[in-house]
C-alpha positions as a Markdown table, in Angstrom:
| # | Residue | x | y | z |
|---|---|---|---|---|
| 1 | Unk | 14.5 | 26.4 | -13.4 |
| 2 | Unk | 17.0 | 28.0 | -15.8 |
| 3 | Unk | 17.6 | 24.3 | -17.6 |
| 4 | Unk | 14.1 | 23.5 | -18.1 |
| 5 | Unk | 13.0 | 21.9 | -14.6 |
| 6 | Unk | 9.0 | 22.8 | -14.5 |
| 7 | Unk | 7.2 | 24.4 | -11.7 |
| 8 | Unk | 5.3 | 21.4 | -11.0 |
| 9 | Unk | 8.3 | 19.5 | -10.1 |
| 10 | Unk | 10.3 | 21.9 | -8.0 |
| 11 | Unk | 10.5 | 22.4 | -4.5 |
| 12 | Unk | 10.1 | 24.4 | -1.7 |
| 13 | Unk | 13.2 | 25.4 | 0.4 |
| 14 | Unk | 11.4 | 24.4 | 3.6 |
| 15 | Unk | 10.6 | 20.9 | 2.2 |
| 16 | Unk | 14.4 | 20.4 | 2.3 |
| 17 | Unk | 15.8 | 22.9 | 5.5 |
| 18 | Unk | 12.6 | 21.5 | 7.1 |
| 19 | Unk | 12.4 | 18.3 | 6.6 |
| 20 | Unk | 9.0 | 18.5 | 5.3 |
| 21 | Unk | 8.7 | 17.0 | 2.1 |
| 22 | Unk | 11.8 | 15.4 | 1.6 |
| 23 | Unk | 9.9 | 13.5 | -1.5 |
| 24 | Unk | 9.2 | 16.4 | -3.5 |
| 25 | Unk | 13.2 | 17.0 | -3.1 |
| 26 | Unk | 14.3 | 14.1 | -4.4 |
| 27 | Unk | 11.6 | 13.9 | -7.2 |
| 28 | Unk | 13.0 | 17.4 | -7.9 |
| 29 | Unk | 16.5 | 16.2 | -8.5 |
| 30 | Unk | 15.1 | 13.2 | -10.5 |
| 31 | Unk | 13.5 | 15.4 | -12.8 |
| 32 | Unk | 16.9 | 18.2 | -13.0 |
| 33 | Unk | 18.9 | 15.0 | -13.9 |
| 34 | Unk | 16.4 | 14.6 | -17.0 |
| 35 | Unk | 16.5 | 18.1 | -17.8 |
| 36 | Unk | 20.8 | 18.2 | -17.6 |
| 37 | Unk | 20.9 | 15.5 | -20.6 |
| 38 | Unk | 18.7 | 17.8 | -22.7 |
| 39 | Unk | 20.2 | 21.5 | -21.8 |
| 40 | Unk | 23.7 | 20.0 | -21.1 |
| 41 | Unk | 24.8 | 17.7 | -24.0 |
| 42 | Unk | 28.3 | 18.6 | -23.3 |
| 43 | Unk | 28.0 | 16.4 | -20.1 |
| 44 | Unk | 29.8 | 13.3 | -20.2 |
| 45 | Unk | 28.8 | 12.4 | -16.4 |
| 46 | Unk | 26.8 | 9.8 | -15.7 |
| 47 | Unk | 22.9 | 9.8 | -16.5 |
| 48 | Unk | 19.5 | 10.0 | -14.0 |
| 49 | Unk | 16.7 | 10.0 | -15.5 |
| 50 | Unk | 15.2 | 10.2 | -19.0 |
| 51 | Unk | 15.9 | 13.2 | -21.4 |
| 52 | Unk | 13.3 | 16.0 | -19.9 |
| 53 | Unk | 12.3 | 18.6 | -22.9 |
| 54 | Unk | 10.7 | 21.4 | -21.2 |
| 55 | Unk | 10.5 | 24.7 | -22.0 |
| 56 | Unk | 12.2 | 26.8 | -19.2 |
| 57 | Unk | 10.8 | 30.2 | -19.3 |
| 58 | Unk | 7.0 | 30.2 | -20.0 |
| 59 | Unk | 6.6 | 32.7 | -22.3 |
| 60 | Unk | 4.4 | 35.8 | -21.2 |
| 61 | Unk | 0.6 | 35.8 | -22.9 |
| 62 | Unk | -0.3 | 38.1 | -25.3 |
| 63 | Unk | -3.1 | 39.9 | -24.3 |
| 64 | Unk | -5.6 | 41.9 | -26.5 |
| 65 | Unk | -8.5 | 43.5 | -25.0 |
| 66 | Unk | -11.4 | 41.6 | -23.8 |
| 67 | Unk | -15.0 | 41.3 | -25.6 |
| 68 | Unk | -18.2 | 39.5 | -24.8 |
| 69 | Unk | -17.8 | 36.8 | -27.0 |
| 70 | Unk | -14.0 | 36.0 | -27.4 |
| 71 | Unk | -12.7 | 37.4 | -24.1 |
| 72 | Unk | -11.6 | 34.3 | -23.1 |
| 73 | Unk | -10.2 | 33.1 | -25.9 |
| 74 | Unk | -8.4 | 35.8 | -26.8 |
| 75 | Unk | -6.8 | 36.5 | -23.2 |
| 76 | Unk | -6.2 | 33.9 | -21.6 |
| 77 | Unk | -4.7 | 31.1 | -23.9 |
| 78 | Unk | -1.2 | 30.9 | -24.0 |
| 79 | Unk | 1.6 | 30.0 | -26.4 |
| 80 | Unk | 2.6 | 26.2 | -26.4 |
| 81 | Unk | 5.9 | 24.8 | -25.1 |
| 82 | Unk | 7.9 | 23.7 | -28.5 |
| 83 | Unk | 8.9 | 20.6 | -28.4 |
| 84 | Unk | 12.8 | 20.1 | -29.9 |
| 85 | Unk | 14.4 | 16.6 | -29.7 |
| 86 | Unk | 17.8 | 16.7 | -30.4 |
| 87 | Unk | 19.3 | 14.4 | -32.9 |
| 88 | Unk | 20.3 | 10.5 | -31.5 |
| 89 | Unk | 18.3 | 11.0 | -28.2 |
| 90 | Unk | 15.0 | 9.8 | -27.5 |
| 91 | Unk | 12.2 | 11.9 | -25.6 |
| 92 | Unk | 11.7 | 10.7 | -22.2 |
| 93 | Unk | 8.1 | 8.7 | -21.3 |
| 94 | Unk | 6.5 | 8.2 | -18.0 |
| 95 | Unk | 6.5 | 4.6 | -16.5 |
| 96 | Unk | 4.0 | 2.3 | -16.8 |
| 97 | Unk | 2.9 | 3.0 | -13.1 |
| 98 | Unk | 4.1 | 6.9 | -13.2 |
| 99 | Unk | 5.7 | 6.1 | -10.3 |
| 100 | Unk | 9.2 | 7.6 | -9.5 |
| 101 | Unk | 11.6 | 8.4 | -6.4 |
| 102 | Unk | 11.4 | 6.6 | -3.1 |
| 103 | Unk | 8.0 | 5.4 | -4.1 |
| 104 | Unk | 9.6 | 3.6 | -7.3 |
| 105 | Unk | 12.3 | 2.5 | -4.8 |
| 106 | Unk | 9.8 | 1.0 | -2.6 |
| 107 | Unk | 7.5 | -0.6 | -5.2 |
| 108 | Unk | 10.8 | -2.3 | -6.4 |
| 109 | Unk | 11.8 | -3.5 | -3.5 |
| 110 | Unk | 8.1 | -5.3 | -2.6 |
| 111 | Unk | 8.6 | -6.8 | -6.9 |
| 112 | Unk | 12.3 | -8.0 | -5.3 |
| 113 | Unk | 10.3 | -9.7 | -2.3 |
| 114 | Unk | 7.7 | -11.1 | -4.2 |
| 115 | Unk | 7.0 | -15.2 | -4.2 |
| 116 | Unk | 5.8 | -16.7 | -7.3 |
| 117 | Unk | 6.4 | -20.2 | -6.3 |
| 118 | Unk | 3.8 | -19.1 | -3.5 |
| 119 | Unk | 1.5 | -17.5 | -5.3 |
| 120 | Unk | 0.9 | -20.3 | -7.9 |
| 121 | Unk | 1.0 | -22.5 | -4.3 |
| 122 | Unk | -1.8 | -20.2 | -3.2 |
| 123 | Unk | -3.8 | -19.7 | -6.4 |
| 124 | Unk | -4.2 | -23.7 | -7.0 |
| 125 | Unk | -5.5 | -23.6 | -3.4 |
| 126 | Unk | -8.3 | -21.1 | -4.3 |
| 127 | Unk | -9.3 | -22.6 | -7.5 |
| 128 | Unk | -9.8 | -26.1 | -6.0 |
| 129 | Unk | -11.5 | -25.2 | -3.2 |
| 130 | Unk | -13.9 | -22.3 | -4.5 |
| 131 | Unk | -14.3 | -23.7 | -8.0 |
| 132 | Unk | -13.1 | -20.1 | -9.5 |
| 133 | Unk | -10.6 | -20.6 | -12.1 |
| 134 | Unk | -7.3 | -17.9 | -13.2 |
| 135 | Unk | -7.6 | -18.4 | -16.7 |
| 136 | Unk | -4.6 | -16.1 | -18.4 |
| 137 | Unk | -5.4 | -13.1 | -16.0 |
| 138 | Unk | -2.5 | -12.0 | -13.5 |
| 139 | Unk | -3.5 | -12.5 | -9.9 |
| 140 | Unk | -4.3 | -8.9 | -8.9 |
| 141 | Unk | -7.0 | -8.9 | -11.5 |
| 142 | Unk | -8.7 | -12.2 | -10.7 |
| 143 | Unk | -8.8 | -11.4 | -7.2 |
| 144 | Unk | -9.0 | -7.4 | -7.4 |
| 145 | Unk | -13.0 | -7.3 | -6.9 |
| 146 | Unk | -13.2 | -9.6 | -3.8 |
| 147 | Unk | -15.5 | -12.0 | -5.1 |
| 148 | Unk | -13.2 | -15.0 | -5.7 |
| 149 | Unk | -12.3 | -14.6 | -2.0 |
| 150 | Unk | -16.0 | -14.3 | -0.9 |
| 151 | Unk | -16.5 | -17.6 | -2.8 |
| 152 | Unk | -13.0 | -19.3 | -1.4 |
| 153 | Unk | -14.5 | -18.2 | 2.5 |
| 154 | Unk | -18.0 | -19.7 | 1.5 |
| 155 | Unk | -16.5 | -23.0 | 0.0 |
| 156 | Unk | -14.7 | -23.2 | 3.5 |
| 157 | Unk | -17.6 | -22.1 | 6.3 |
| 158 | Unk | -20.6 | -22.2 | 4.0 |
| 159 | Unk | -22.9 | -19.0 | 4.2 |
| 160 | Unk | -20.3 | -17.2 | 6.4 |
| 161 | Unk | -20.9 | -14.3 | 3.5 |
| 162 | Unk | -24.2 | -13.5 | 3.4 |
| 163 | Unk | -24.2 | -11.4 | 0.4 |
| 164 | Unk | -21.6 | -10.9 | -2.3 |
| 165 | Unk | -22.0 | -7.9 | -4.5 |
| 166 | Unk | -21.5 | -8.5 | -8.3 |
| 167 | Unk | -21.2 | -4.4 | -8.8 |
| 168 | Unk | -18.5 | -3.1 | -10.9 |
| 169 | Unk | -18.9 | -0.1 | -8.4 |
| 170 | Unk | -15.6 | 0.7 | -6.8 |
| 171 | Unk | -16.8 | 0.7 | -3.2 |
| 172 | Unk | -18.5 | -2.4 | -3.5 |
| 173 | Unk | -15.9 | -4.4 | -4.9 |
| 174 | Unk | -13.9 | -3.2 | -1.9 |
| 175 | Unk | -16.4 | -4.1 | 0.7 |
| 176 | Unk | -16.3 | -7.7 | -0.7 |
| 177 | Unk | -12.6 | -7.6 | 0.0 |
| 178 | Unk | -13.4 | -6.5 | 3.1 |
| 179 | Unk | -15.8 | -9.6 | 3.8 |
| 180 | Unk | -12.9 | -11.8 | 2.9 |
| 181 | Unk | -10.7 | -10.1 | 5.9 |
| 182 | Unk | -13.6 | -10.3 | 8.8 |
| 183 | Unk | -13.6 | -14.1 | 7.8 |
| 184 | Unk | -9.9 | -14.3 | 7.7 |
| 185 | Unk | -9.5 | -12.5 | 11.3 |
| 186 | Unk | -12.6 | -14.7 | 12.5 |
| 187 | Unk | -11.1 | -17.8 | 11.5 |
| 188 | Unk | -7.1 | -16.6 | 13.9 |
| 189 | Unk | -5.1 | -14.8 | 11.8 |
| 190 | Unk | -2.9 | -12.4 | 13.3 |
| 191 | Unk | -3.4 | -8.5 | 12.1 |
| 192 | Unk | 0.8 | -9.1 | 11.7 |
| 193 | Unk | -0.3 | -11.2 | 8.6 |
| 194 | Unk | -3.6 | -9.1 | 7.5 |
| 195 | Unk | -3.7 | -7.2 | 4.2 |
| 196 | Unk | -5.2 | -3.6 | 3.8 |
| 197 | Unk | -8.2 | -3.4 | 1.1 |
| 198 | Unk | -6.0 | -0.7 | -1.1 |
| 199 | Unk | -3.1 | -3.3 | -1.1 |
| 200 | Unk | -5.1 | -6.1 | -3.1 |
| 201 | Unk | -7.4 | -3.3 | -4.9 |
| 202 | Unk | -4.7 | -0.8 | -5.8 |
| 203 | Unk | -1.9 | -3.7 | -6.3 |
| 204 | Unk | 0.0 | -1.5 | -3.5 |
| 205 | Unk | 1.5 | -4.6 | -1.8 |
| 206 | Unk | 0.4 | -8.1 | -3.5 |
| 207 | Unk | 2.6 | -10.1 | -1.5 |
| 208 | Unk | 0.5 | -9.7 | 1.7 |
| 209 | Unk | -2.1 | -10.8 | -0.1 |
| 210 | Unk | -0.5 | -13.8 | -0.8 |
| 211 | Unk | 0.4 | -14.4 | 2.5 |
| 212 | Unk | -2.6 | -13.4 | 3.9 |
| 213 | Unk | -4.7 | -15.9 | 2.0 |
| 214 | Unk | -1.2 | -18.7 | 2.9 |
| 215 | Unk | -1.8 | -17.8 | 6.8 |
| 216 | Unk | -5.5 | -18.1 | 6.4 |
| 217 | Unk | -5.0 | -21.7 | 5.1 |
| 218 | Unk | -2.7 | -22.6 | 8.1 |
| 219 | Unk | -5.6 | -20.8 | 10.4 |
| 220 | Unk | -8.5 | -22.6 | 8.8 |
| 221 | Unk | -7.4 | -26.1 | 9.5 |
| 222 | Unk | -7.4 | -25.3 | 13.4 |
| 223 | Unk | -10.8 | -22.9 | 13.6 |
| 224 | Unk | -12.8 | -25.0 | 11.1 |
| 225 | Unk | -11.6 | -28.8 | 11.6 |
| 226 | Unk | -14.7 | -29.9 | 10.3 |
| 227 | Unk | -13.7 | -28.9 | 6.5 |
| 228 | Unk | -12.5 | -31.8 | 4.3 |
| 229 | Unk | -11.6 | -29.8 | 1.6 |
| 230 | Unk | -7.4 | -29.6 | 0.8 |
| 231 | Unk | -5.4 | -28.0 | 3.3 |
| 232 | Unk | -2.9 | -25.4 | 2.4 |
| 233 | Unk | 0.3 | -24.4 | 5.2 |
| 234 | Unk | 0.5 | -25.7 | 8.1 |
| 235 | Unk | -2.1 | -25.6 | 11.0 |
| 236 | Unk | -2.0 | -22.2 | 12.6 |
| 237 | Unk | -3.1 | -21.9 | 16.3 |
| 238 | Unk | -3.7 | -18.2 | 16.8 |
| 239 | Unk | -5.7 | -16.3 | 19.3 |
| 240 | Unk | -8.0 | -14.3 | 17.2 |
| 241 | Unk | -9.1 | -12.4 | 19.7 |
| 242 | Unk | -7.4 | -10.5 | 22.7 |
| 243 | Unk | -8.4 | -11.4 | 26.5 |
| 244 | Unk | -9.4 | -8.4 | 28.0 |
| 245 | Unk | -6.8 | -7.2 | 30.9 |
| 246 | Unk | -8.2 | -7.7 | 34.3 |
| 247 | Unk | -7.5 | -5.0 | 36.8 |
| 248 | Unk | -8.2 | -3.9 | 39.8 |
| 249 | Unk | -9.9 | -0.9 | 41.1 |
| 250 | Unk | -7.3 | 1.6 | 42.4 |
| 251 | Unk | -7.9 | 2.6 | 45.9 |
| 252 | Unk | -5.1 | 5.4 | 46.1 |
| 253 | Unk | -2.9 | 7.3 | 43.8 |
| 254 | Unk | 0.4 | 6.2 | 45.2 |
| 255 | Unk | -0.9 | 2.1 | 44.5 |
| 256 | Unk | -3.4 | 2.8 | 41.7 |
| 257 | Unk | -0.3 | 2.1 | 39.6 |
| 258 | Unk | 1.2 | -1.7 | 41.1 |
| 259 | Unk | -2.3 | -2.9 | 41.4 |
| 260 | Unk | -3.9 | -2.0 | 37.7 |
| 261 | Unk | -0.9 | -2.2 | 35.5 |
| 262 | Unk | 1.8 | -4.1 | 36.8 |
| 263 | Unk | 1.4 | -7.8 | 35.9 |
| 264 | Unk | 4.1 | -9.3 | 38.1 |
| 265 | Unk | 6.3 | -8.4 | 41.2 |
| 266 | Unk | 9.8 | -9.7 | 41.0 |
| 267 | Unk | 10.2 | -12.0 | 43.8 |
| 268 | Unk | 13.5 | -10.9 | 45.0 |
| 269 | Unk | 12.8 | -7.4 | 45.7 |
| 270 | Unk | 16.3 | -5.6 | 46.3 |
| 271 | Unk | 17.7 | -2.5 | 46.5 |
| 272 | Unk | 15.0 | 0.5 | 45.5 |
| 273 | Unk | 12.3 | -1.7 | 45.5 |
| 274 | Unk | 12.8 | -2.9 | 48.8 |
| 275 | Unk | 10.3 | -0.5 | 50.3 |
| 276 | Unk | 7.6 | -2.1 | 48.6 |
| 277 | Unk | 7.8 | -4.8 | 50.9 |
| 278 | Unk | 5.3 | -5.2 | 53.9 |
C-alpha cells in the first residue's frame, strides 16, 4: 500500500493463509511489481509488470457543510490522484483483453495450442458446404452468432434447424450456437470433443471449436451416409447416446450390491472372495 498498490488490487490475508483466492494474490503481486518500478527507481532487479502510477495515500475530502442544492457536490467529491510520469519511462496500459495472472497464463497457453493449419482445414469445409463465405473477418467473428453453423448443419441434414434467429440479441445468437451443438451430439460426437456456448461466443477457448466442428465432420460421414457433399476427417463411429445400465432388483441388503452394480465376477474366485461361492 505504502508504494502505491491500490485497494482494488490488494488482498486479503485469508485469500493467501486460506487458500481462498489464491488469484487475487498473485494479481496483487503483479500489480506491486508495477508499482516497485515507479516508487523504486533505484531498483536494478529485474522487471514484472508495467510502470503502475498510483497515488498511495488517498487524500482525506474536504468537507464543507451540506446545503439543499450543492450538498453533494460540495461533500462528497474528492481530490484526483496526480498523475507524474517520470522522465524515460512510459505509463503502464492494460492489455488488449485486460487479462492478467493465471488467467493471462492460461489464455496463452490455449494461443500456444492453437491450429491454424486446422482452422483454415475447417473453415474451407464450412464455406463449401454451407455456401457462407470468411471474407477478411477472423474466425471467432464469422462464426460468433451461430448462424454460419446453423447453415453448415442444414446444408448437411436439411431442415434439422427449424428456425435460425437473425437477432443481434445476445441470447439469441447463443441459442443458435446452441442449435449447432444438439445437431453435433445428434449426429455421435463425444461430449470429450463438445464446445461450451461461452467458448465460441466469448473467444474463451477457439480451439474446441475447431475441433468440435473437425470431429463433427468425422461423425457426419457415419450418422448421415446419405450426404454427398465433401467430407472432412475421417469417419467417426461414436455412440451418441449411452445404453441405459440394466440391473436387477435387489432382494437383500447384503446382495443388493453384487447383483445391481457389479458387472462381472472374476472367475477364479480366491482368497477373500472365496465365500461368495455357492
Amino acid at each position: 500500500r505504502d508504494w502505491g498498490v491500490p485497494e482494488s488490487a490488494m488482498f486479503g490475508t485469508v485469500d493467501l493463509f486460506e487458500e481462498k483466492d489464491l488469484g487475487a494474490v498473485v494479481n496483487c503481486i503483479f500489480t506491486f511489481g508495477g508499482a516497485v518500478q515507479v516508487q523504486c527507481q533505484d531498483f536494478d532487479g529485474p522487471k514484472l509488470g508495467v510502470p503502475l502510477n498510483v497515488t498511495a495515500k488517498t487524500a482525506r475530502r474536504v468537507k464543507t457543510q451540506a446545503s439543499q442544492f450543492g450538498g453533494y457536490s460540495s461533500s462528497i467529491e474528492g481530490t484526483g490522484a496526480t498523475k507524474v510520469i517520470p522522465l524515460g519511462m512510459k505509463e503502464g496500459t492494460l492489455n488488449d483483453d485486460c487479462v492478467y495472472g493465471m488467467d493471462k497464463d492460461l489464455k496463452e497457453k490455449l494461443e500456444a495450442k492453437y491450429d491454424r493449419q486446422l482452422e483454415q482445414q475447417v473453415t474451407e469445409w464450412i464455406e463449401i458446404v454451407s455456401g457462407e463465405k470468411k471474407g477478411d473477418r477472423g474466425v471467432e467473428e464469422w462464426l460468433k452468432d451461430g448462424r454460419v453453423l446453423c447453415a453448415l448443419a442444414n446444408a448437411i441434414r436439411p431442415g434439422v434447424i427449424k428456425k435460425v434467429h437473425t437477432s443481434s440479441l445476445a441470447f439469441k445468437q447463443m441459442e443458435n450456437i446452441t442449435f449447432f451443438t444438439d445437431v453435433a451430439r445428434e449426429a455421435g460426437v463425444p461430449e470429450s470433443a463438445m464446445f461450451g456456448t461461452a467458448d465460441l461466443f466469448e473467444a474463451k477457448n477457439l480451439g474446441s471449436v475447431i475441433n468440435c466442428i473437425f470431429t463433427f465432420g468425422g461423425a457426419v460421414q457415419v450418422r448421415w451416409p446419405d450426404f454427398k457433399g465433401p467430407m472432412l476427417g475421417v469417419p467417426l463411429n461414436v455412440e451418441s447416446k449411452s445404453k441405459r445400465r440394466e440391473v436387477g432388483r435387489a432382494t437383500d441388503m447384503s446382495s443388493g450390491f453384487h447383483t445391481a452394480l457389479e458387472v462381472e465376477r472374476p472367475r477364479d474366485a480366491k482368497g477373500p472372495t472365496a465365500y461368495h461361492k455357492r
